[in-house]
Amino acid sequence: NGPVWQTGFGYLGNASSSQWVDKFCDPQLIGPNSIWFWEPNLDVRTLEDMIPIYHDIVGRGMVMELAFSINRDGLVDPKHEVVYKELGQWVRDCYGSPVVSRSSQHQNRLELDL
């Protein structure tokens, strides 16, 4: 894996392109072989499996479109539901609040000491 450019088309983009193209990735919850369709008794990735996948995708500036499969009754499998909720809660807990905020409309400069 190399850098992902938000400019240019293709999987990794193109650093010298002048066209902005949003990148996305659609990982599957069913793993480790990234199966697209629901089948009974397949292993589901855990929250611990999904966190580095999230960081790899979102950390490269891409949109994460988590693929999900409904079962033969047209419902989300309860095992899948647990991980979807855990991942959503983890994202909210980890990134749900801004590092810094300001309320003045007249302030044109914001400094953040790291």
XYZ file of C-alpha atoms in Angstrom:
114
model
C 0.000 0.000 0.000
C 1.208 3.435 -0.861
C -0.181 6.922 -0.383
C -3.755 7.553 -1.482
C -4.244 10.811 -3.354
C -7.611 12.559 -3.325
C -6.773 13.880 -6.747
C -7.040 11.827 -9.902
C -8.923 8.668 -10.705
C -8.012 5.097 -9.912
C -7.588 3.219 -6.673
C -4.672 5.304 -5.340
C -5.381 8.514 -7.249
C -2.748 10.655 -8.929
C -0.608 13.232 -7.146
C -0.247 15.424 -10.235
C -3.938 15.514 -11.208
C -5.977 18.695 -10.817
C -9.283 16.814 -10.384
C -10.592 16.121 -6.857
C -12.026 12.612 -6.625
C -13.307 11.270 -3.313
C -11.907 7.843 -2.513
C -13.811 5.164 -0.668
C -13.299 1.647 0.523
C -15.975 -0.913 1.320
C -14.644 -3.535 3.714
C -16.824 -6.485 4.638
C -17.684 -7.515 8.162
C -17.529 -11.188 7.239
C -13.906 -12.249 7.327
C -11.169 -13.082 6.995
C -11.835 -13.756 3.291
C -14.061 -10.703 2.698
C -17.198 -12.585 1.714
C -19.837 -10.266 0.256
C -22.993 -12.313 0.853
C -24.468 -13.671 4.064
C -24.144 -17.359 4.687
C -24.902 -19.134 7.945
C -22.050 -19.814 10.367
C -19.442 -17.550 8.755
C -16.966 -15.821 11.047
C -17.565 -12.141 11.668
C -14.732 -9.724 12.296
C -14.504 -8.408 15.829
C -14.270 -4.794 16.904
C -10.551 -5.384 17.452
C -10.304 -6.515 13.799
C -12.284 -3.525 12.529
C -10.386 -0.735 14.326
C -7.160 -1.048 12.256
C -9.266 -1.393 9.095
C -11.076 1.829 10.019
C -7.799 3.634 10.716
C -6.234 2.412 7.461
C -9.175 3.637 5.396
C -10.178 6.861 7.152
C -6.574 7.703 8.032
C -5.804 7.810 4.315
C -8.606 10.315 3.782
C -11.041 7.818 2.293
C -14.697 7.279 3.107
C -15.399 3.933 4.763
C -18.562 2.346 3.373
C -18.923 -0.701 5.571
C -20.595 -3.365 3.469
C -23.222 -5.435 5.205
C -25.191 -8.484 4.223
C -28.748 -9.268 5.219
C -29.758 -12.841 5.949
C -32.342 -14.870 4.028
C -35.120 -13.411 6.166
C -34.162 -9.890 5.070
C -32.688 -9.023 8.480
C -29.261 -8.140 9.817
C -27.751 -11.139 11.557
C -27.622 -10.532 15.340
C -23.864 -11.314 15.401
C -23.315 -8.642 12.755
C -25.530 -6.158 14.577
C -23.350 -6.416 17.676
C -20.182 -5.496 15.759
C -21.898 -2.686 13.810
C -23.043 -1.135 17.072
C -19.649 -1.637 18.741
C -17.805 -0.007 15.831
C -20.235 2.921 15.716
C -19.927 3.478 19.451
C -16.144 3.203 19.299
C -15.971 5.841 16.537
C -18.246 8.173 18.533
C -16.248 7.620 21.738
C -12.883 8.073 20.034
C -13.641 10.826 17.511
C -17.030 12.228 18.493
C -15.707 15.413 20.078
C -13.476 17.994 18.417
C -9.950 18.392 19.738
C -10.505 22.124 19.900
C -13.372 24.465 19.105
C -13.960 28.186 19.059
C -17.049 30.314 19.227
C -15.832 33.751 18.124
C -16.663 34.755 14.563
C -14.006 37.487 14.709
C -11.041 35.274 15.457
C -9.164 34.480 12.237
C -6.309 32.565 13.802
C -6.344 29.318 15.742
C -3.224 27.768 17.223
C -3.040 24.239 18.513
C 0.026 23.159 20.452
C 0.838 19.532 19.783
